[in-house]
Every structure is written in C-alpha cells, then in structure tokens.
Amino acid sequence: EPEVTQTPSHQVTQMGQEVILRCVPISNHLYFYWYRQILGQKVEFLVSFYNNEISEKSEIFDDQFSVERPDGSNFTLKIRSTKLEDSAMYFCASIGGVPNYGYTFGSGTRLTVV
Amino acid sequence: GQQLNQSPQSMFIQEGEDVSMNCTSSSIFNTWLWYKQEPGEGPVLLIALYKAGELTSNGRLTAQFGITRKDSFLNISASIPSDVGIYFCAGRGSGGSNYKLTFGKGTLLTVNP
C-alpha cells in the first residue's frame, strides 16, 4: 500500500536554529498537509498546500514557518528559528483528488528543541 | 475555529468488553473519520463516513455519522489487547476548507488481558 514517508524520524535542535522536515507524499496525490501534535495533545492543522501554493494556514503557522514543494516528489516544512514550544510531532499527510477522502499520514518527525 | 468534543478521555476495560466513544461538534462536517494512533506512529485511518446517517463497519469496529452531521460514534466489540491506543475522531469540511481535518482530543483505550 502506498505510504507517506517522512524524514528524519527524530530531530533534536537548539533553540534559534533552522530545521527542515521532509516528506514524500503519495505520488498521485494532489493535496498536501502538515499537522502538529504536541505530546499528549490532539493533532492540529498547520497548513494545506495545493497547486503549488499554500491554500490555507492556521494561526500556528506564523512567519517562522514555510512550506515548499521543490520538485515533483518532496514536500518540506521549514521552521526558521525554532522555539522550545515548537517541540512536537509533525505529521505530513496527503490526499488524492475528490472523491478520495482518506487522508494518509506519515509516521511523523519528532522535533525536540533544546 | 471549529472544535470537536470527544469523550470519554480515557477508558480502561477488560478484554472481551465492548467499547463506545463519541464526538460532537457545534459545526457541521461533510465527512467524519476515525483514526487510531499508537506510540511513535502517525494516525491510521479506521473508518470514514461520508453521508449523514451512514453506519459503517470494519471488522469489530462500527461507526455512525450522525443525522445532524454534528456528531459521530465509534464502537469496538469484543475488545482485544491490540486495540490499545489513542482513538481520534476527525471532521472534515468541504473543498472550500481545503479538506483540512479538525481532530478531537482523543480517547485513550487500555485493554486489560
């Protein structure tokens, strides 16, 4: 079964450093997402990306965050200057075109900011 | 923003018992999804519900999309130890909302063998 692949699985970074989280969505999918889950809490929407541009972002997704689809396969989330409160699991997800409603999530990247 | 109220927060049951959990919302959703998450993993889709009133089963799991489109429940029958995990409901809006998901806070299920 097709998978969404995320790397790295775990990243530790110092506060103020830039990090790039990488995702390879399912190849024929059209909508791409990043979600965040702080330890012990619910999964929260960060940003959606369609047709090579951001289609919606949450209030969490401030100027420190950016996303990019640099080629036909990768989808990245960059945090420019990490803060302690950015520590969380970050999940990439993709869906195909309608009527494929079933999101496929990656296994996540655990980001630890120290 | 949209909020989902999921209950209960946690359940501790004996193997073989049935389990029920539910989600309610003040907003209408076009799709309800139920996910299971195990430690260190991403959410895995269990059941997707597309129409109000729809009742769908997946093995021992049964879920329903409420008639008002503001609620859904998930039942697990004859629980087994591998059912342990966190179960999340998620509601999805229309294409105009870019199909983003709004998640409930999860139900932590523990099954005692």
PDB file of C-alpha atoms in Angstrom:
ATOM      1  CA  GLU A   1       0.000   0.000   0.000  1.00  0.00           C
ATOM      2  CA  PRO A   2       1.337   3.487  -0.862  1.00  0.00           C
ATOM      3  CA  GLU A   3       2.885   5.367   2.029  1.00  0.00           C
ATOM      4  CA  VAL A   4       3.730   8.904   3.005  1.00  0.00           C
ATOM      5  CA  THR A   5       7.379   8.940   4.013  1.00  0.00           C
ATOM      6  CA  GLN A   6       8.834  11.401   6.484  1.00  0.00           C
ATOM      7  CA  THR A   7      12.435  12.081   7.405  1.00  0.00           C
ATOM      8  CA  PRO A   8      14.043  12.290   9.828  1.00  0.00           C
ATOM      9  CA  SER A   9      12.036  10.327  12.356  1.00  0.00           C
ATOM     10  CA  HIS A  10      13.568  12.313  15.188  1.00  0.00           C
ATOM     11  CA  GLN A  11      15.411  15.622  15.172  1.00  0.00           C
ATOM     12  CA  VAL A  12      16.984  17.451  18.068  1.00  0.00           C
ATOM     13  CA  THR A  13      17.891  21.071  17.513  1.00  0.00           C
ATOM     14  CA  GLN A  14      18.998  24.043  19.527  1.00  0.00           C
ATOM     15  CA  MET A  15      16.636  26.929  20.072  1.00  0.00           C
ATOM     16  CA  GLY A  16      17.031  29.509  17.335  1.00  0.00           C
ATOM     17  CA  GLN A  17      18.262  27.049  14.745  1.00  0.00           C
ATOM     18  CA  GLU A  18      16.525  26.383  11.454  1.00  0.00           C
ATOM     19  CA  VAL A  19      15.089  22.956  10.758  1.00  0.00           C
ATOM     20  CA  ILE A  20      13.677  21.391   7.633  1.00  0.00           C
ATOM     21  CA  LEU A  21      11.304  18.472   7.922  1.00  0.00           C
ATOM     22  CA  ARG A  22      10.917  16.389   4.811  1.00  0.00           C
ATOM     23  CA  CYS A  23       8.034  14.445   3.397  1.00  0.00           C
ATOM     24  CA  VAL A  24       7.444  12.392   0.294  1.00  0.00           C
ATOM     25  CA  PRO A  25       3.668  12.273  -0.284  1.00  0.00           C
ATOM     26  CA  ILE A  26       1.942   9.565  -2.275  1.00  0.00           C
ATOM     27  CA  SER A  27       2.869  10.131  -5.879  1.00  0.00           C
ATOM     28  CA  ASN A  28      -0.524  10.790  -7.459  1.00  0.00           C
ATOM     29  CA  HIS A  29      -1.927  12.822  -4.592  1.00  0.00           C
ATOM     30  CA  LEU A  30      -2.825  16.452  -5.070  1.00  0.00           C
ATOM     31  CA  TYR A  31      -3.345  17.963  -1.621  1.00  0.00           C
ATOM     32  CA  PHE A  32      -0.581  18.120   0.946  1.00  0.00           C
ATOM     33  CA  TYR A  33      -0.697  18.999   4.602  1.00  0.00           C
ATOM     34  CA  TRP A  34       1.351  19.462   7.704  1.00  0.00           C
ATOM     35  CA  TYR A  35      -0.141  18.786  11.117  1.00  0.00           C
ATOM     36  CA  ARG A  36       1.409  19.087  14.547  1.00  0.00           C
ATOM     37  CA  GLN A  37       0.843  17.140  17.742  1.00  0.00           C
ATOM     38  CA  ILE A  38       2.312  18.390  20.982  1.00  0.00           C
ATOM     39  CA  LEU A  39       2.969  15.495  23.347  1.00  0.00           C
ATOM     40  CA  GLY A  40      -0.261  14.236  24.883  1.00  0.00           C
ATOM     41  CA  GLN A  41      -2.448  16.602  22.925  1.00  0.00           C
ATOM     42  CA  LYS A  42      -4.603  16.445  19.833  1.00  0.00           C
ATOM     43  CA  VAL A  43      -3.422  16.679  16.264  1.00  0.00           C
ATOM     44  CA  GLU A  44      -3.614  20.250  14.963  1.00  0.00           C
ATOM     45  CA  PHE A  45      -3.756  21.547  11.413  1.00  0.00           C
ATOM     46  CA  LEU A  46      -0.856  23.739  10.326  1.00  0.00           C
ATOM     47  CA  VAL A  47      -1.076  24.247   6.589  1.00  0.00           C
ATOM     48  CA  SER A  48      -2.538  22.892   3.387  1.00  0.00           C
ATOM     49  CA  PHE A  49      -0.839  23.078   0.007  1.00  0.00           C
ATOM     50  CA  TYR A  50      -2.444  22.628  -3.373  1.00  0.00           C
ATOM     51  CA  ASN A  51      -1.436  23.529  -6.907  1.00  0.00           C
ATOM     52  CA  ASN A  52       1.987  24.670  -5.728  1.00  0.00           C
ATOM     53  CA  GLU A  53       0.786  27.185  -3.229  1.00  0.00           C
ATOM     54  CA  ILE A  54      -0.498  27.432   0.300  1.00  0.00           C
ATOM     55  CA  SER A  55      -4.272  27.140   0.249  1.00  0.00           C
ATOM     56  CA  GLU A  56      -4.872  27.592   3.960  1.00  0.00           C
ATOM     57  CA  LYS A  57      -2.852  28.019   7.119  1.00  0.00           C
ATOM     58  CA  SER A  58      -3.700  28.056  10.793  1.00  0.00           C
ATOM     59  CA  GLU A  59      -2.798  30.707  13.324  1.00  0.00           C
ATOM     60  CA  ILE A  60       0.004  28.426  14.489  1.00  0.00           C
ATOM     61  CA  PHE A  61       1.651  28.760  11.081  1.00  0.00           C
ATOM     62  CA  ASP A  62       3.304  32.122  11.590  1.00  0.00           C
ATOM     63  CA  ASP A  63       6.154  33.797   9.715  1.00  0.00           C
ATOM     64  CA  GLN A  64       8.659  31.361  11.170  1.00  0.00           C
ATOM     65  CA  PHE A  65       7.099  28.555   9.146  1.00  0.00           C
ATOM     66  CA  SER A  66       7.268  27.935   5.434  1.00  0.00           C
ATOM     67  CA  VAL A  67       6.496  25.078   3.105  1.00  0.00           C
ATOM     68  CA  GLU A  68       7.859  24.155  -0.235  1.00  0.00           C
ATOM     69  CA  ARG A  69       7.438  21.528  -2.890  1.00  0.00           C
ATOM     70  CA  PRO A  70      10.834  21.927  -4.538  1.00  0.00           C
ATOM     71  CA  ASP A  71      10.386  19.102  -7.024  1.00  0.00           C
ATOM     72  CA  GLY A  72       7.675  16.652  -8.025  1.00  0.00           C
ATOM     73  CA  SER A  73       8.098  14.415  -5.031  1.00  0.00           C
ATOM     74  CA  ASN A  74       9.228  16.242  -1.879  1.00  0.00           C
ATOM     75  CA  PHE A  75       7.185  18.459   0.409  1.00  0.00           C
ATOM     76  CA  THR A  76       9.104  20.282   3.127  1.00  0.00           C
ATOM     77  CA  LEU A  77       8.284  22.234   6.253  1.00  0.00           C
ATOM     78  CA  LYS A  78      10.876  24.764   7.378  1.00  0.00           C
ATOM     79  CA  ILE A  79      10.970  26.407  10.770  1.00  0.00           C
ATOM     80  CA  ARG A  80      13.313  29.367  10.541  1.00  0.00           C
ATOM     81  CA  SER A  81      14.187  29.984  14.164  1.00  0.00           C
ATOM     82  CA  THR A  82      12.957  27.235  16.418  1.00  0.00           C
ATOM     83  CA  LYS A  83      11.460  27.888  19.836  1.00  0.00           C
ATOM     84  CA  LEU A  84      11.073  25.491  22.749  1.00  0.00           C
ATOM     85  CA  GLU A  85       7.331  25.368  22.150  1.00  0.00           C
ATOM     86  CA  ASP A  86       7.912  24.052  18.614  1.00  0.00           C
ATOM     87  CA  SER A  87       8.798  20.695  20.172  1.00  0.00           C
ATOM     88  CA  ALA A  88       6.163  18.288  18.859  1.00  0.00           C
ATOM     89  CA  MET A  89       5.437  15.505  16.423  1.00  0.00           C
ATOM     90  CA  TYR A  90       4.995  16.861  12.930  1.00  0.00           C
ATOM     91  CA  PHE A  91       2.886  14.824  10.546  1.00  0.00           C
ATOM     92  CA  CYS A  92       2.741  15.150   6.813  1.00  0.00           C
ATOM     93  CA  ALA A  93      -0.404  13.976   5.041  1.00  0.00           C
ATOM     94  CA  SER A  94      -1.707  13.810   1.521  1.00  0.00           C
ATOM     95  CA  ILE A  95      -4.926  13.023  -0.269  1.00  0.00           C
ATOM     96  CA  GLY A  96      -5.764  12.403  -3.843  1.00  0.00           C
ATOM     97  CA  GLY A  97      -8.373  14.260  -5.731  1.00  0.00           C
ATOM     98  CA  VAL A  98     -12.017  14.013  -4.833  1.00  0.00           C
ATOM     99  CA  PRO A  99     -13.572  11.572  -4.010  1.00  0.00           C
ATOM    100  CA  ASN A 100     -10.569  10.086  -2.259  1.00  0.00           C
ATOM    101  CA  TYR A 101     -11.299  11.322   1.213  1.00  0.00           C
ATOM    102  CA  GLY A 102      -8.998   9.097   3.180  1.00  0.00           C
ATOM    103  CA  TYR A 103      -6.020  11.030   4.377  1.00  0.00           C
ATOM    104  CA  THR A 104      -2.775   9.119   4.523  1.00  0.00           C
ATOM    105  CA  PHE A 105      -0.474  10.292   7.291  1.00  0.00           C
ATOM    106  CA  GLY A 106       3.241   9.736   7.538  1.00  0.00           C
ATOM    107  CA  SER A 107       4.771   8.292  10.688  1.00  0.00           C
ATOM    108  CA  GLY A 108       5.866  11.729  11.780  1.00  0.00           C
ATOM    109  CA  THR A 109       9.020  13.577  12.762  1.00  0.00           C
ATOM    110  CA  ARG A 110       9.573  14.113  16.456  1.00  0.00           C
ATOM    111  CA  LEU A 111      11.160  17.545  16.807  1.00  0.00           C
ATOM    112  CA  THR A 112      12.846  18.316  20.098  1.00  0.00           C
ATOM    113  CA  VAL A 113      14.052  21.868  20.635  1.00  0.00           C
ATOM    114  CA  VAL A 114      16.551  22.268  23.469  1.00  0.00           C
TER     115      VAL A 114
ATOM    116  CA  GLY B   1     -12.226  27.761  14.925  1.00  0.00           C
ATOM    117  CA  GLN B   2     -14.126  24.510  14.822  1.00  0.00           C
ATOM    118  CA  GLN B   3     -13.958  22.352  17.935  1.00  0.00           C
ATOM    119  CA  LEU B   4     -14.684  18.695  18.419  1.00  0.00           C
ATOM    120  CA  ASN B   5     -15.623  17.339  21.835  1.00  0.00           C
ATOM    121  CA  GLN B   6     -14.538  13.741  22.146  1.00  0.00           C
ATOM    122  CA  SER B   7     -15.468  11.537  25.056  1.00  0.00           C
ATOM    123  CA  PRO B   8     -14.503   9.762  27.112  1.00  0.00           C
ATOM    124  CA  GLN B   9     -10.917  10.957  27.510  1.00  0.00           C
ATOM    125  CA  SER B  10      -9.798   7.518  28.587  1.00  0.00           C
ATOM    126  CA  MET B  11     -11.183   4.039  29.113  1.00  0.00           C
ATOM    127  CA  PHE B  12      -9.792   1.068  30.990  1.00  0.00           C
ATOM    128  CA  ILE B  13     -11.622  -2.144  30.105  1.00  0.00           C
ATOM    129  CA  GLN B  14     -11.319  -5.886  30.296  1.00  0.00           C
ATOM    130  CA  GLU B  15     -10.579  -7.948  27.226  1.00  0.00           C
ATOM    131  CA  GLY B  16     -13.801  -9.033  25.564  1.00  0.00           C
ATOM    132  CA  GLU B  17     -15.798  -5.977  26.585  1.00  0.00           C
ATOM    133  CA  ASP B  18     -17.412  -3.641  24.097  1.00  0.00           C
ATOM    134  CA  VAL B  19     -16.311  -0.022  23.868  1.00  0.00           C
ATOM    135  CA  SER B  20     -18.100   3.098  22.733  1.00  0.00           C
ATOM    136  CA  MET B  21     -16.745   6.588  22.179  1.00  0.00           C
ATOM    137  CA  ASN B  22     -18.212   9.641  20.530  1.00  0.00           C
ATOM    138  CA  CYS B  23     -17.566  13.085  19.170  1.00  0.00           C
ATOM    139  CA  THR B  24     -19.784  16.115  18.965  1.00  0.00           C
ATOM    140  CA  SER B  25     -19.320  19.428  17.259  1.00  0.00           C
ATOM    141  CA  SER B  26     -21.051  22.766  17.117  1.00  0.00           C
ATOM    142  CA  SER B  27     -20.272  22.846  13.386  1.00  0.00           C
ATOM    143  CA  ILE B  28     -21.396  20.658  10.539  1.00  0.00           C
ATOM    144  CA  PHE B  29     -18.871  18.384   8.878  1.00  0.00           C
ATOM    145  CA  ASN B  30     -19.173  16.710   5.492  1.00  0.00           C
ATOM    146  CA  THR B  31     -17.043  13.747   6.486  1.00  0.00           C
ATOM    147  CA  TRP B  32     -16.269  12.056   9.773  1.00  0.00           C
ATOM    148  CA  LEU B  33     -13.143   9.980  10.166  1.00  0.00           C
ATOM    149  CA  TRP B  34     -11.936   7.752  12.962  1.00  0.00           C
ATOM    150  CA  TYR B  35      -8.217   7.178  13.455  1.00  0.00           C
ATOM    151  CA  LYS B  36      -6.128   5.074  15.772  1.00  0.00           C
ATOM    152  CA  GLN B  37      -2.706   6.191  16.888  1.00  0.00           C
ATOM    153  CA  GLU B  38      -0.102   4.002  18.544  1.00  0.00           C
ATOM    154  CA  PRO B  39       3.008   5.364  20.284  1.00  0.00           C
ATOM    155  CA  GLY B  40       5.507   6.930  17.913  1.00  0.00           C
ATOM    156  CA  GLU B  41       3.271   6.477  14.901  1.00  0.00           C
ATOM    157  CA  GLY B  42       1.036   8.632  12.795  1.00  0.00           C
ATOM    158  CA  PRO B  43      -2.745   8.308  12.859  1.00  0.00           C
ATOM    159  CA  VAL B  44      -4.067   5.347  10.900  1.00  0.00           C
ATOM    160  CA  LEU B  45      -7.486   5.600   9.321  1.00  0.00           C
ATOM    161  CA  LEU B  46     -10.015   3.097  10.685  1.00  0.00           C
ATOM    162  CA  ILE B  47     -13.329   4.197   9.229  1.00  0.00           C
ATOM    163  CA  ALA B  48     -14.502   7.043   7.004  1.00  0.00           C
ATOM    164  CA  LEU B  49     -18.123   8.222   6.950  1.00  0.00           C
ATOM    165  CA  TYR B  50     -19.395  10.326   4.085  1.00  0.00           C
ATOM    166  CA  LYS B  51     -23.146  10.688   4.499  1.00  0.00           C
ATOM    167  CA  ALA B  52     -25.378  11.743   7.347  1.00  0.00           C
ATOM    168  CA  GLY B  53     -26.913   8.685   8.967  1.00  0.00           C
ATOM    169  CA  GLU B  54     -24.341   6.344   7.461  1.00  0.00           C
ATOM    170  CA  LEU B  55     -23.418   3.313   9.546  1.00  0.00           C
ATOM    171  CA  THR B  56     -20.209   1.579   8.538  1.00  0.00           C
ATOM    172  CA  SER B  57     -18.359  -1.421   9.890  1.00  0.00           C
ATOM    173  CA  ASN B  58     -14.756  -2.525   9.625  1.00  0.00           C
ATOM    174  CA  GLY B  59     -14.359  -5.868  11.353  1.00  0.00           C
ATOM    175  CA  ARG B  60     -15.144  -5.370  15.037  1.00  0.00           C
ATOM    176  CA  LEU B  61     -15.416  -1.607  14.555  1.00  0.00           C
ATOM    177  CA  THR B  62     -18.666   0.175  13.779  1.00  0.00           C
ATOM    178  CA  ALA B  63     -19.063   3.911  13.325  1.00  0.00           C
ATOM    179  CA  GLN B  64     -22.003   6.153  12.531  1.00  0.00           C
ATOM    180  CA  PHE B  65     -22.291   9.628  11.032  1.00  0.00           C
ATOM    181  CA  GLY B  66     -24.960  11.497  12.953  1.00  0.00           C
ATOM    182  CA  ILE B  67     -28.069  12.719  11.177  1.00  0.00           C
ATOM    183  CA  THR B  68     -27.343  16.310  12.168  1.00  0.00           C
ATOM    184  CA  ARG B  69     -23.797  15.965  10.756  1.00  0.00           C
ATOM    185  CA  LYS B  70     -22.528  17.273  14.063  1.00  0.00           C
ATOM    186  CA  ASP B  71     -21.675  14.007  15.760  1.00  0.00           C
ATOM    187  CA  SER B  72     -20.302  10.522  15.298  1.00  0.00           C
ATOM    188  CA  PHE B  73     -19.671   7.465  17.414  1.00  0.00           C
ATOM    189  CA  LEU B  74     -17.286   4.545  17.222  1.00  0.00           C
ATOM    190  CA  ASN B  75     -17.978   1.161  18.770  1.00  0.00           C
ATOM    191  CA  ILE B  76     -15.446  -1.611  19.227  1.00  0.00           C
ATOM    192  CA  SER B  77     -16.889  -5.003  20.001  1.00  0.00           C
ATOM    193  CA  ALA B  78     -15.166  -7.834  21.872  1.00  0.00           C
ATOM    194  CA  SER B  79     -12.016  -5.825  22.583  1.00  0.00           C
ATOM    195  CA  ILE B  80      -8.609  -7.462  22.435  1.00  0.00           C
ATOM    196  CA  PRO B  81      -5.258  -6.291  23.831  1.00  0.00           C
ATOM    197  CA  SER B  82      -4.055  -4.972  20.476  1.00  0.00           C
ATOM    198  CA  ASP B  83      -6.943  -2.480  20.472  1.00  0.00           C
ATOM    199  CA  VAL B  84      -4.866  -0.436  22.911  1.00  0.00           C
ATOM    200  CA  GLY B  85      -4.091   3.030  21.599  1.00  0.00           C
ATOM    201  CA  ILE B  86      -5.489   6.509  21.224  1.00  0.00           C
ATOM    202  CA  TYR B  87      -8.586   6.860  19.075  1.00  0.00           C
ATOM    203  CA  PHE B  88      -9.240  10.186  17.418  1.00  0.00           C
ATOM    204  CA  CYS B  89     -12.302  11.423  15.650  1.00  0.00           C
ATOM    205  CA  ALA B  90     -11.786  13.974  12.916  1.00  0.00           C
ATOM    206  CA  GLY B  91     -14.215  16.067  10.973  1.00  0.00           C
ATOM    207  CA  ARG B  92     -13.602  17.350   7.517  1.00  0.00           C
ATOM    208  CA  GLY B  93     -15.258  20.247   5.788  1.00  0.00           C
ATOM    209  CA  SER B  94     -15.865  20.817   2.120  1.00  0.00           C
ATOM    210  CA  GLY B  95     -13.338  21.504  -0.594  1.00  0.00           C
ATOM    211  CA  GLY B  96     -13.691  25.147   0.250  1.00  0.00           C
ATOM    212  CA  SER B  97     -11.957  24.358   3.528  1.00  0.00           C
ATOM    213  CA  ASN B  98      -9.226  22.563   1.598  1.00  0.00           C
ATOM    214  CA  TYR B  99     -10.326  19.299   3.144  1.00  0.00           C
ATOM    215  CA  LYS B 100      -8.423  20.059   6.326  1.00  0.00           C
ATOM    216  CA  LEU B 101      -9.190  17.893   9.332  1.00  0.00           C
ATOM    217  CA  THR B 102     -10.260  19.048  12.755  1.00  0.00           C
ATOM    218  CA  PHE B 103      -9.368  16.470  15.385  1.00  0.00           C
ATOM    219  CA  GLY B 104     -10.899  15.605  18.707  1.00  0.00           C
ATOM    220  CA  LYS B 105      -8.628  15.324  21.732  1.00  0.00           C
ATOM    221  CA  GLY B 106      -8.601  11.554  21.606  1.00  0.00           C
ATOM    222  CA  THR B 107      -9.760   8.624  23.712  1.00  0.00           C
ATOM    223  CA  LEU B 108      -7.002   6.589  25.332  1.00  0.00           C
ATOM    224  CA  LEU B 109      -8.071   2.954  25.388  1.00  0.00           C
ATOM    225  CA  THR B 110      -6.415   0.446  27.687  1.00  0.00           C
ATOM    226  CA  VAL B 111      -7.428  -3.213  27.493  1.00  0.00           C
ATOM    227  CA  ASN B 112      -6.633  -5.469  30.401  1.00  0.00           C
ATOM    228  CA  PRO B 113      -5.977  -9.069  29.226  1.00  0.00           C
TER     229      PRO B 113
END
